Coordinates of C-alpha atoms in Angstrom, one line a residue:
M312 CA 83.7 36.3 124.9
N313 CA 82.6 33.8 122.6
G314 CA 80.1 32.6 124.9
E315 CA 78.7 36.0 126.0
H316 CA 78.7 37.5 122.4
A317 CA 77.8 34.5 120.9
E318 CA 75.0 36.5 119.1
H319 CA 77.3 39.4 117.6
P320 CA 80.1 39.2 114.9
T321 CA 83.4 39.5 116.8
D322 CA 87.0 39.9 115.9
S323 CA 90.4 39.9 117.4
L324 CA 91.6 42.9 118.9
E325 CA 94.7 42.7 117.4
N326 CA 92.8 43.0 114.0
I327 CA 90.6 45.8 115.0
V328 CA 93.6 48.0 116.5
D329 CA 95.4 47.5 113.1
Q330 CA 92.4 48.6 111.6
Q331 CA 91.9 51.7 113.7
L332 CA 95.6 52.5 113.1
A333 CA 95.4 52.6 109.5
A334 CA 92.0 54.9 109.5
L335 CA 94.1 57.4 112.2
Q336 CA 97.0 57.6 109.6
D337 CA 94.6 58.1 106.8
R338 CA 93.0 60.9 108.8
V339 CA 96.5 62.3 109.8
D340 CA 97.7 62.2 106.0
S341 CA 94.6 63.8 104.6
A342 CA 94.8 66.8 107.6
K343 CA 98.3 67.3 106.8
N344 CA 97.4 67.4 102.9
R345 CA 95.4 70.4 104.0
L346 CA 98.3 72.2 105.4
P347 CA 99.7 73.7 102.1
Q348 CA 96.5 75.1 101.6
I349 CA 96.1 76.5 104.9
R350 CA 99.8 78.3 104.3
R351 CA 99.0 79.7 101.1
A352 CA 95.9 81.2 102.4
V353 CA 97.5 82.2 105.4
Q354 CA 100.2 84.0 103.2
S355 CA 97.5 85.5 101.2
L356 CA 95.8 86.9 104.0
R357 CA 99.1 88.5 105.5
D358 CA 99.8 90.0 101.9
I359 CA 96.4 91.5 101.8
L360 CA 96.9 92.8 105.2
Q361 CA 100.0 94.4 104.6
Q362 CA 98.8 96.1 101.7
L363 CA 95.6 97.1 103.3
N364 CA 97.9 98.7 106.0
S365 CA 100.0 100.2 103.4
Q366 CA 97.0 101.6 101.6
R367 CA 95.6 103.2 105.1
S368 CA 99.1 105.0 105.5
S369 CA 99.3 106.3 101.9
I370 CA 95.8 107.6 102.6
E371 CA 96.4 108.8 106.0
E372 CA 99.3 111.0 104.3
D373 CA 97.0 112.1 101.5
I374 CA 94.6 113.5 104.0
H375 CA 97.0 115.3 106.1
S376 CA 98.3 116.6 102.7
S377 CA 95.3 117.6 101.4
F378 CA 94.0 119.5 104.5
S379 CA 97.6 121.1 104.9
E380 CA 97.1 122.6 101.5
L381 CA 93.7 123.8 102.6
Y382 CA 94.8 125.5 105.7
K383 CA 97.6 127.1 103.8
T384 CA 95.0 128.1 100.9
L385 CA 92.6 129.4 103.6
D386 CA 95.7 131.4 105.2
T387 CA 96.6 132.9 101.9
R388 CA 93.1 134.2 101.3
K389 CA 92.8 135.6 104.8
S390 CA 96.1 137.5 104.1
V391 CA 94.7 138.8 100.9
L392 CA 91.6 139.7 102.4
L393 CA 93.6 141.7 105.1
M394 CA 95.6 143.1 102.5
E395 CA 92.6 144.3 100.5
L396 CA 91.2 145.9 103.5
E397 CA 94.7 147.7 104.1
V398 CA 94.8 148.9 100.8
T399 CA 91.1 150.2 100.2
Y400 CA 91.0 151.7 104.1
G401 CA 94.5 153.5 103.2
L402 CA 93.0 154.8 99.7
K403 CA 90.0 156.2 101.6
Q404 CA 91.7 157.4 104.6
K405 CA 94.1 159.3 102.3
V406 CA 91.4 161.3 100.3
L407 CA 89.6 162.1 103.7
Q408 CA 92.6 163.2 105.6
A409 CA 93.9 165.4 102.7
Q410 CA 90.6 167.1 102.6
L411 CA 90.6 167.6 106.5
D412 CA 94.2 168.8 106.2
T413 CA 93.3 171.4 103.5
L414 CA 90.5 172.5 105.5
L415 CA 92.4 173.0 108.8
Q416 CA 94.9 175.1 106.6
E417 CA 92.4 177.1 105.2
E418 CA 90.6 177.6 108.6
A419 CA 94.1 178.6 110.2
A420 CA 94.7 181.3 107.7
I421 CA 91.6 183.1 108.0
N422 CA 92.2 183.1 111.6
Y423 CA 95.4 184.5 111.5
N424 CA 94.6 187.1 108.9
C425 CA 91.1 188.0 110.5
S426 CA 93.1 188.5 113.8
L427 CA 95.8 190.9 112.1
T428 CA 93.1 193.3 110.4
G429 CA 91.3 193.1 113.9
E430 CA 94.3 194.7 116.0
A431 CA 94.2 197.4 112.7
L432 CA 90.8 198.2 112.8
D433 CA 90.9 198.4 116.4
G434 CA 93.5 200.9 116.2
E435 CA 93.6 204.6 115.4
N436 CA 96.9 204.6 113.4
K437 CA 96.0 205.4 109.7
A438 CA 99.3 204.4 108.4
V439 CA 98.8 200.9 110.1
I440 CA 95.5 200.7 108.6
L441 CA 96.7 201.7 105.1
Q442 CA 99.5 199.2 105.4
T443 CA 97.3 196.5 106.5
H444 CA 94.9 197.2 103.6
K445 CA 98.0 196.7 101.3
D446 CA 99.3 193.7 103.0
V447 CA 96.4 191.6 104.4
G448 CA 93.2 192.9 102.4
E449 CA 93.8 191.1 99.0
R450 CA 94.8 187.9 100.7
L451 CA 91.3 188.1 102.8
G452 CA 89.6 188.7 99.8
D453 CA 91.4 185.5 98.1
L454 CA 90.5 183.5 101.5
A455 CA 86.7 184.7 101.2
S456 CA 86.3 183.9 97.5
Q457 CA 88.5 180.6 97.5
G458 CA 86.2 177.6 96.5
L459 CA 86.9 174.9 99.2
P460 CA 86.1 171.1 99.3
L461 CA 83.4 171.4 101.9
Q462 CA 81.5 168.2 100.7
P463 CA 83.2 164.7 101.5
E464 CA 85.4 163.6 98.9
E465 CA 85.0 160.0 100.2
N466 CA 82.5 157.7 102.2
D467 CA 83.0 155.3 105.1
Q468 CA 81.8 152.6 103.7
L469 CA 83.9 149.5 104.6
D470 CA 82.1 146.0 104.3
L471 CA 82.9 142.4 104.5
M472 CA 80.9 139.9 102.3
M473 CA 81.7 136.3 103.3
E474 CA 79.7 133.6 101.5
I475 CA 80.5 130.7 103.9
E476 CA 77.5 128.7 103.7
G477 CA 77.9 126.8 100.5
L478 CA 81.6 126.5 101.5
R479 CA 80.8 125.2 104.8
K480 CA 78.5 122.4 103.0
S481 CA 81.2 121.6 100.6
I482 CA 83.8 121.0 103.2
H483 CA 81.1 118.8 105.1
N484 CA 81.0 116.8 101.8
L485 CA 84.9 116.8 101.4
G486 CA 86.4 113.5 100.7
T487 CA 85.2 110.1 101.1
I488 CA 86.9 106.9 101.6
V489 CA 86.3 104.4 98.7
T490 CA 86.1 100.6 99.3
T491 CA 83.9 97.7 98.7
N492 CA 83.3 94.5 100.5
A493 CA 83.6 92.2 97.1
V494 CA 85.5 88.9 97.5
A495 CA 86.7 87.0 94.2
S496 CA 85.4 83.5 95.6
Q497 CA 82.0 84.5 95.9
T498 CA 82.0 87.1 92.3
E499 CA 80.1 85.7 89.5
A500 CA 80.3 86.2 85.9
S501 CA 77.5 85.8 83.2
G502 CA 76.4 86.8 79.6
E503 CA 76.9 85.8 76.0
G504 CA 80.5 86.7 76.5
L505 CA 81.2 83.6 78.4
E506 CA 79.2 81.5 75.9
Q507 CA 79.9 82.9 72.5
C508 CA 82.2 85.2 70.7
V509 CA 82.2 86.1 66.7
V510 CA 85.5 87.4 65.3
G511 CA 85.4 91.3 65.1
Q512 CA 82.2 91.6 67.1
P513 CA 82.0 93.1 70.5
A514 CA 81.4 90.6 73.1
T515 CA 80.0 91.4 76.8
V516 CA 80.7 89.8 80.1
V517 CA 78.5 91.0 83.0
I518 CA 80.6 90.7 86.4
T519 CA 78.6 90.6 89.6
T520 CA 80.4 91.3 92.9
R521 CA 79.4 89.5 95.8
D522 CA 80.7 89.6 99.9
K523 CA 81.9 86.8 102.0
S524 CA 78.3 85.8 102.5
G525 CA 77.3 85.7 98.8
G526 CA 75.6 88.9 99.4
L527 CA 75.3 91.3 96.4
C528 CA 77.6 94.3 96.7
K529 CA 75.6 97.4 95.7
T530 CA 78.6 100.1 95.3
G531 CA 81.1 100.3 92.8
N532 CA 84.6 101.2 92.9
A533 CA 86.0 97.2 93.0
I534 CA 89.2 96.7 91.3
I535 CA 88.4 94.4 88.5
S536 CA 91.0 93.3 85.6
A537 CA 90.2 91.2 82.7
E538 CA 92.4 89.1 80.1
V539 CA 91.6 87.6 76.9
C540 CA 94.5 85.8 75.5
T541 CA 95.4 82.6 73.1
P542 CA 98.0 79.8 74.0
D543 CA 100.6 81.8 72.0
G544 CA 100.2 85.2 74.1
S545 CA 98.2 87.4 71.7
V546 CA 95.8 89.6 73.8
A547 CA 92.3 90.9 72.8
D548 CA 91.3 94.5 73.3
G549 CA 88.7 95.0 76.3
E550 CA 87.4 97.7 78.5
I551 CA 85.8 97.6 81.8
V552 CA 82.6 99.7 82.8
D553 CA 81.9 100.3 86.4
H554 CA 78.2 100.5 86.8
K555 CA 78.6 101.9 90.5
N556 CA 75.8 99.3 91.5
G557 CA 78.2 96.4 92.2
T558 CA 78.0 95.0 88.7
Y559 CA 80.6 95.4 86.1
E560 CA 80.8 94.9 82.1
F561 CA 83.6 93.5 80.4
Q562 CA 83.3 94.4 76.7
Y563 CA 85.9 93.0 74.5
T564 CA 86.5 92.2 70.8
V565 CA 88.7 89.0 69.3
K566 CA 90.1 89.8 65.6
K567 CA 90.5 85.9 65.0
E568 CA 89.3 82.4 65.2
G569 CA 90.9 80.0 67.8
H570 CA 90.5 78.7 71.6
F571 CA 90.8 81.4 73.8
S572 CA 91.5 82.1 77.6
L573 CA 89.5 84.7 79.6
A574 CA 90.7 85.3 83.0
L575 CA 88.6 87.8 85.4
R576 CA 90.2 88.7 88.3
L577 CA 88.9 90.9 91.4
Y578 CA 92.0 92.2 93.4
D579 CA 94.3 90.2 91.5
Q580 CA 92.4 86.9 92.6
H581 CA 90.3 84.8 90.0
I582 CA 86.8 85.0 90.4
K583 CA 84.2 82.0 90.4
G584 CA 84.8 79.9 87.1
S585 CA 87.7 82.0 86.4
P586 CA 90.1 81.2 83.6
F587 CA 87.0 80.4 81.3
Q588 CA 87.7 78.5 78.1
L589 CA 86.4 80.2 75.2
K590 CA 86.0 79.1 71.4
V591 CA 85.8 82.2 68.8
T592 CA 84.0 81.4 65.7
S593 CA 83.8 83.4 62.4
S594 CA 80.3 84.0 62.1
P595 CA 77.2 83.5 64.2
D596 CA 76.3 80.5 62.2
D597 CA 78.8 78.2 63.2
S598 CA 78.5 75.8 66.3
P599 CA 77.9 77.9 69.5
P600 CA 81.1 78.0 71.7
T601 CA 80.0 76.9 75.1
T602 CA 81.7 76.9 78.5
T603 CA 83.7 73.8 79.2
A604 CA 83.7 71.5 81.9
A605 CA 86.8 72.8 83.1
N606 CA 85.1 76.3 83.5
A607 CA 82.5 74.7 85.7
A608 CA 85.3 73.0 87.7
S609 CA 87.5 75.7 88.5
T610 CA 86.2 77.6 91.6
G611 CA 89.3 79.7 92.6
S612 CA 92.6 81.3 92.1
S613 CA 95.1 79.4 89.8
D614 CA 97.9 81.7 90.9
G615 CA 99.0 80.2 93.9
G616 CA 97.7 83.1 96.3
A617 CA 97.0 86.9 96.4
R618 CA 99.7 89.1 94.5
K619 CA 100.4 92.8 95.2
R620 CA 97.1 94.8 94.7
S621 CA 97.2 96.7 91.2
A622 CA 94.2 98.4 89.5
K623 CA 96.0 97.2 86.2
S624 CA 97.1 93.6 86.1
P625 CA 100.5 93.0 84.3
G626 CA 100.0 92.0 80.7
S627 CA 96.1 92.8 80.8
R628 CA 95.0 95.1 77.7
S629 CA 91.7 96.0 79.3
R630 CA 91.3 99.5 80.6
Q631 CA 88.8 99.9 83.6
K632 CA 87.1 103.5 83.5
G633 CA 87.7 104.6 87.3
V634 CA 86.0 107.7 89.1
R635 CA 87.6 111.0 88.5
R636 CA 89.2 113.0 91.2
G637 CA 87.8 116.0 92.5
G638 CA 89.2 119.0 90.9
S639 CA 91.9 121.3 92.7
L640 CA 90.4 124.2 94.8
F641 CA 93.3 126.3 93.6
S642 CA 92.3 126.9 89.9
T643 CA 89.3 126.5 87.4
P644 CA 90.6 125.3 84.1
K645 CA 88.8 126.2 81.1
K646 CA 88.0 123.3 78.3
R647 CA 88.5 124.9 75.2
V648 CA 87.4 123.5 71.8
N649 CA 90.0 123.5 69.7
P650 CA 90.6 121.3 66.3
I651 CA 94.3 122.2 66.2
E652 CA 96.7 120.1 67.3
D653 CA 98.5 121.9 70.2
D654 CA 102.2 122.6 70.8
L655 CA 102.7 119.6 73.4
I656 CA 105.7 117.5 72.6
F657 CA 105.6 115.2 75.6
R658 CA 104.0 115.0 79.4
I659 CA 105.7 112.9 82.2
G660 CA 103.9 111.9 85.7
T661 CA 101.0 111.2 87.6
K662 CA 100.2 111.6 91.4
G663 CA 102.4 109.4 93.6
R664 CA 105.4 109.2 95.7
N665 CA 107.6 106.9 93.1
K666 CA 110.3 108.0 90.6
G667 CA 108.3 109.9 87.9
E668 CA 105.6 110.8 90.1
F669 CA 104.7 114.2 91.9
T670 CA 102.6 115.4 94.6
N671 CA 102.5 119.1 94.0
L672 CA 105.3 119.8 92.0
Q673 CA 106.1 123.7 91.7
G674 CA 109.7 125.2 90.3
V675 CA 111.0 123.9 87.3
A676 CA 114.8 124.6 86.2
A677 CA 116.9 123.4 83.0
C678 CA 120.8 123.6 82.5
S679 CA 122.9 123.4 79.6
E680 CA 123.6 119.5 79.9
G681 CA 120.2 118.6 78.6
K682 CA 118.6 118.3 82.1
I683 CA 115.1 119.2 83.4
L684 CA 114.8 119.7 87.1
I685 CA 111.3 119.3 89.2
A686 CA 110.9 120.6 92.7
D687 CA 108.6 118.1 93.9
S688 CA 107.1 120.1 97.0
N689 CA 104.9 117.4 99.0
N690 CA 107.4 114.6 98.2
Q691 CA 110.2 116.7 99.7
C692 CA 112.7 116.1 96.5
V693 CA 114.1 117.0 93.5
Q694 CA 113.6 114.8 90.5
I695 CA 116.0 115.1 87.4
F696 CA 115.0 113.9 83.7
S697 CA 116.7 114.4 80.5
N698 CA 115.2 116.6 77.9
T699 CA 113.5 114.0 76.3
G700 CA 111.6 112.9 79.4
E701 CA 113.7 109.8 80.8
F702 CA 114.0 109.7 84.4
Q703 CA 117.7 109.9 85.5
S704 CA 117.5 110.8 89.4
R705 CA 116.2 112.3 92.5
F706 CA 117.4 113.2 95.9
G707 CA 115.9 114.7 98.8
V708 CA 115.6 113.6 102.8
R709 CA 112.6 115.0 104.4
G710 CA 113.5 117.0 107.3
R711 CA 114.3 120.3 109.4
L712 CA 118.0 120.0 109.5
P713 CA 120.6 121.5 107.1
G714 CA 120.9 118.9 103.9
Q715 CA 116.9 118.1 104.4
L716 CA 114.3 119.4 102.8
Q717 CA 110.9 120.1 104.0
R718 CA 109.0 122.1 101.1
P719 CA 111.0 122.7 98.0
T720 CA 109.0 125.1 95.9
G721 CA 111.8 126.6 93.6
V722 CA 115.0 125.2 92.2
A723 CA 117.9 126.7 89.8
V724 CA 121.2 125.7 88.4
H725 CA 124.1 127.7 89.1
P726 CA 127.0 128.1 86.3
N727 CA 129.1 126.1 88.2
G728 CA 126.8 122.8 88.3
D729 CA 125.4 123.5 91.7
I730 CA 121.6 122.8 92.2
I731 CA 120.0 125.5 94.4
I732 CA 116.5 124.8 96.1
A733 CA 114.3 127.3 97.7
D734 CA 112.9 125.4 100.7
Y735 CA 109.6 127.4 102.2
D736 CA 109.2 125.5 105.2
N737 CA 112.5 125.4 106.4
K738 CA 112.8 129.0 105.8
W739 CA 116.3 128.8 103.6
V740 CA 118.0 128.0 100.5
S741 CA 119.9 124.7 100.0
I742 CA 123.0 124.2 97.7
F743 CA 123.3 120.6 96.3
S744 CA 126.4 119.3 94.0
S745 CA 125.0 118.3 90.6
E746 CA 125.2 114.8 92.3
G747 CA 122.9 115.8 95.0
K748 CA 125.3 116.0 97.7
Y749 CA 124.6 118.8 100.2
K750 CA 126.8 121.8 100.4
A751 CA 125.7 124.7 102.2
K752 CA 122.6 127.1 102.8
L753 CA 121.9 130.5 102.7
G754 CA 119.3 133.1 104.1
S755 CA 118.5 131.2 107.0
G756 CA 117.5 133.9 109.6
R757 CA 116.5 136.3 107.0
L758 CA 114.0 134.5 104.8
M759 CA 110.2 133.9 105.8
G760 CA 108.9 132.1 103.1
P761 CA 111.2 131.6 99.9
K762 CA 109.2 130.4 97.0
G763 CA 111.4 130.9 93.6
V764 CA 115.1 131.0 92.8
S765 CA 117.2 132.2 90.2
V766 CA 120.9 132.9 89.3
D767 CA 121.9 136.0 87.5
Q768 CA 124.9 136.6 85.1
N769 CA 127.1 137.3 88.1
G770 CA 126.4 134.1 89.6
H771 CA 124.7 135.9 92.3
V772 CA 121.3 133.9 93.9
I773 CA 118.1 135.6 93.6
V774 CA 115.6 134.6 96.2
V775 CA 111.7 135.6 95.8
D776 CA 110.4 135.7 99.5
N777 CA 106.7 135.1 99.0
K778 CA 105.7 135.5 102.6
A779 CA 108.2 138.7 103.1
C780 CA 107.1 140.3 99.6
T781 CA 110.8 141.0 99.1
V782 CA 113.6 139.8 96.5
F783 CA 116.7 138.9 98.5
I784 CA 120.0 138.8 96.5
F785 CA 123.0 136.8 97.7
Q786 CA 126.5 135.7 96.8
P787 CA 126.8 131.8 96.9
S788 CA 128.8 132.1 100.2
G789 CA 125.4 133.4 101.5
K790 CA 126.7 137.1 101.9
L791 CA 123.6 139.5 101.3
V792 CA 124.2 141.8 98.0
T793 CA 120.9 143.8 98.6
K794 CA 117.2 143.3 98.7
F795 CA 114.0 145.0 97.6
G796 CA 110.4 145.2 97.6
S797 CA 107.5 145.2 100.4
R798 CA 104.3 144.1 100.9
G799 CA 101.7 146.5 98.6
N800 CA 100.4 147.3 95.3
G801 CA 103.0 150.0 94.5
D802 CA 105.6 149.7 91.7
R803 CA 108.3 148.3 94.0
Q804 CA 105.9 146.3 96.1
F805 CA 104.7 142.9 96.0
A806 CA 101.5 140.8 97.4
G807 CA 102.6 137.2 97.2
P808 CA 105.6 137.2 94.7
H809 CA 106.4 133.6 93.1
F810 CA 109.0 133.3 90.7
A811 CA 112.2 135.0 89.1
A812 CA 113.8 135.0 85.6
V813 CA 116.8 137.0 84.4
N814 CA 117.1 138.3 81.1
N815 CA 120.6 139.0 78.9
N816 CA 121.0 142.5 80.4
N817 CA 121.2 141.0 83.8
E818 CA 117.5 142.5 84.6
I819 CA 115.2 140.7 87.1
I820 CA 111.8 139.8 86.1
I821 CA 109.3 138.9 88.9
T822 CA 106.0 137.5 89.1
D823 CA 103.5 139.5 91.5
F824 CA 100.6 136.8 92.2
H825 CA 98.1 138.7 94.0
N826 CA 98.9 142.1 92.3
H827 CA 98.3 140.3 88.6
S828 CA 101.6 141.7 87.2
V829 CA 105.0 141.1 86.0
K830 CA 107.6 143.6 87.1
V831 CA 111.1 144.4 86.0
F832 CA 113.9 145.5 88.0
N833 CA 117.8 146.1 87.3
A834 CA 120.4 144.2 89.0
D835 CA 120.6 146.9 91.9
G836 CA 116.7 146.2 92.6
E837 CA 115.3 149.6 90.8
F838 CA 112.5 149.4 89.1
L839 CA 112.1 149.6 85.3
L840 CA 108.7 148.4 84.3
K841 CA 105.4 146.3 85.0
F842 CA 102.7 144.8 82.9
G843 CA 99.7 142.8 83.5
S844 CA 96.3 143.6 85.1
N845 CA 93.6 141.2 86.6
G846 CA 91.3 139.3 83.9
E847 CA 91.0 137.0 80.9
G848 CA 92.1 138.9 78.1
N849 CA 95.3 139.1 76.2
G850 CA 97.9 140.2 78.3
Q851 CA 95.9 139.8 81.5
F852 CA 96.5 137.5 84.3
N853 CA 94.8 135.7 87.2
A854 CA 97.6 135.2 89.3
P855 CA 101.0 134.7 87.5
T856 CA 103.3 132.1 88.6
G857 CA 106.2 130.4 86.5
V858 CA 108.3 133.1 84.4
A859 CA 111.3 132.5 81.9
V860 CA 113.2 134.4 79.5
D861 CA 114.3 133.2 75.7
V862 CA 117.4 134.4 74.0
N863 CA 115.6 137.3 72.3
G864 CA 114.5 138.7 75.7
N865 CA 110.7 137.8 75.0
I866 CA 109.2 136.6 78.5
I867 CA 107.1 133.7 79.0
V868 CA 104.6 133.7 81.9
A869 CA 102.4 131.1 83.4
D870 CA 99.0 132.4 84.0
W871 CA 97.9 130.1 87.3
G872 CA 94.4 131.1 87.6
N873 CA 93.6 131.2 83.8
S874 CA 95.6 127.7 83.3
R875 CA 97.5 129.1 80.2
I876 CA 101.0 130.3 79.1
Q877 CA 101.5 133.6 77.8
V878 CA 104.2 135.3 75.5
F879 CA 105.4 139.0 75.8
D880 CA 108.3 141.1 74.3
G881 CA 110.9 142.6 76.4
S882 CA 108.5 145.9 77.2
G883 CA 105.9 143.9 78.1
S884 CA 103.7 143.7 74.9
F885 CA 101.5 140.7 74.6
L886 CA 102.8 138.5 71.7
S887 CA 101.0 135.2 71.5
Y888 CA 100.1 132.0 73.6
I889 CA 101.6 128.5 73.8
N890 CA 99.0 126.4 72.6
T891 CA 97.8 123.9 75.1
A892 CA 94.2 123.6 74.2
A893 CA 94.3 119.7 73.5
D894 CA 95.7 118.7 76.9
P895 CA 94.7 121.5 79.1
L896 CA 96.9 122.9 82.2
Y897 CA 95.4 122.9 85.4
G898 CA 97.3 125.4 87.7
P899 CA 100.5 125.5 86.1
Q900 CA 103.4 126.7 88.2
G901 CA 107.2 126.6 87.4
L902 CA 108.3 127.6 83.9
A903 CA 112.0 127.0 82.1
L904 CA 113.2 126.9 78.7
T905 CA 115.3 123.7 78.1
S906 CA 118.5 123.6 76.3
D907 CA 116.8 122.6 73.3
G908 CA 114.8 125.6 73.0
H909 CA 111.4 124.1 74.2
V910 CA 109.4 125.0 77.0
V911 CA 108.8 123.0 80.6
V912 CA 105.9 123.6 82.6
A913 CA 105.0 122.2 85.9
D914 CA 101.4 121.4 85.5
S915 CA 100.8 121.2 89.2
G916 CA 97.1 120.3 89.3
N917 CA 97.5 117.4 87.2
H918 CA 100.6 116.2 88.7
C919 CA 103.1 116.0 86.0
F920 CA 105.4 118.4 83.7
K921 CA 104.8 119.2 79.9
V922 CA 107.3 120.3 77.4
Y923 CA 106.0 122.3 74.6
R924 CA 107.5 123.5 71.0
Y925 CA 108.5 127.1 71.2
L926 CA 109.5 129.0 68.4
Q927 CA 111.8 131.6 69.3

C-alpha cells in the first residue's frame, strides 16, 4: 500500500476504525439527546389532540341541544297558532251559528202559525175563525213586526300571515364554528410595551398571530393570555383587545419601578421571545429599557409542553374581550337605564356542564334548611346551593329509566325532605330523598309533559302538565286526588301552563303562559280568580312563568317575555317590581322565596340564578 499510494496520506486501519467509532457514538448520543424533546412534543400534540376532540364533542352537544330547543320552540309556536286558529274560528262560528239558529226558528214559527191560520181561513166555521184570531192573530202580528238579524253579524275572514323569508335567512346564517390556524412558535409581539414602560402609564404590546408557515392570520378569536409580574409574584393589571384581523393589543399598567417579566401565551404556549424581561422606570427621561439578550434567545415554550387549554391562564390578571354570543330566541330583554342600585344580592353560574354551571336551568325551589335547588334541564340534574350561594351537591343521571332524568323542568321540596322533580321528556314525576337517592315516581301513563311541581299544605303533590294543559294533584304514593283544566282560554282552561305555588289558604296559583295570565283555584280545582293580560304595562304579562307566594299572601311572578319580576297582592292587584335594572334578566323561569326571605329566580337566558332582596 505504501508503494501504490505513496502520493496520498495514509493511516492504519485500526486508527481509522477508532475514529469512525467515536464519530458514530457522538452522532448516536446527539440523536438520543433529541428524544426527550421529541417525547415532550409528542405528549404536547397528544394533549392538544385530546383537547381538540373534547372541544368537538362539546360543540356537537351544544349544536344538538340548541337545535333541539329550536325545534321545540317551533313546535310550541305551531301549537299556539293552531290553538289561535281554533279559538278564532270558534268565536266566529258561534256568532254565525247563533244567528242562523235564530233565523231558522223564526222561519219555522212563521210557517207553523201561517199553516194554522190557513186552515181556519179555508174553512167556513165562524167559531174556528174567531178562535184562531184569538189564539194566532196576535202571534202572527208579533212575528211579522219582529226585528230579525237579517244581515251577517260576522264575516268569514280567516287568513294566515307567515313572515318566513327573514327567518329563513337568519336560519341560513345561524351559528358558526370559530377557530384560527395561529400557532405560538410563529406568533410575534412588537411595540413600545416591549421596550419601555413608565410607572403608572399605560403601555401597549401588539401581538401578530401567524400560522405554521409564518403566514399572517386574518381572523380573530385566538385564545391569548398575558401576564406581567415581578420576581416576588405581584401582578400588573392588563387587558387584551381582539381586533378581529389576526392582531391583538395587550394594554397594561405597572404601578412601581423594577424588573418585570412579560409572558405572552397563545393557547397556553409561549409565543416567540416570551417571556420578555422588562425594566420599568419612574419617568420617560430615565434610561430607556430595552429587551435583553435573553428575550432574543428565548424561542419557545418554557413550561415543558402544552397545558390544558383555557381562555384564562391561571394567575393572570389580564382580561380578554370575547365575542358576545348570539341572543336567545326565547325572549328580548330591554336594557333600561337606571341609576338606582338594584336589589341583586348575588348571581351564581355560567353556561357549562360542571358544578355551578348550567344549561337551560328552569325550576327553582327553596327549603327551610337554607337550601336552594335548581332544575338544570339540559344537564339532566338538580344542583343544590346554600342560601348564600355556596355549591353543596348535585345529583342526576341522564336516561329514560326510573331514577334517571331526561329533562328536569320543575323541582319542589316535600315537608318530609323529599325532593320532587318534574321530568318533561320522561312524562313522570320522580321523588328522591334529600340526599338524592331515588325513591319512586308518580304520574307515569297519565302525564304528557309535566313542567312545574309544588306541594300543598296536605302534603299532596301538584303537577302542572304543560302539554295536556291540566293540573294534577297526587298523593305522594302516586294515587290521583283530582285533576282540573283543559286546553283553551276560559277561566278553567290553560294554554301552556308553567309553574304553580300554594298560599296559606291552600289555594293553588298557576301561571298560564300563552294566555298571559295567572289563575287561582281552591284545593278541589274550583276557579277563584285570574289576573293579567298581554302587554308591557304594570300588571300585564308577556308569557308568565315562575310564581311564588310570600307569608302575607302576595304573589310574585316571573314575566318571561318582558324579562322582569312583578309583585301582586292576593287579589291580583299590581303592587311593585323587583328592581333588576342593573343586571337585567333574560327570559326568567322558576321562582322561589328562600328561607331567609329573599327571591331566587332562574335567569335561564343568562345561564345563572340570581337572588334579590325582597321586602315582605
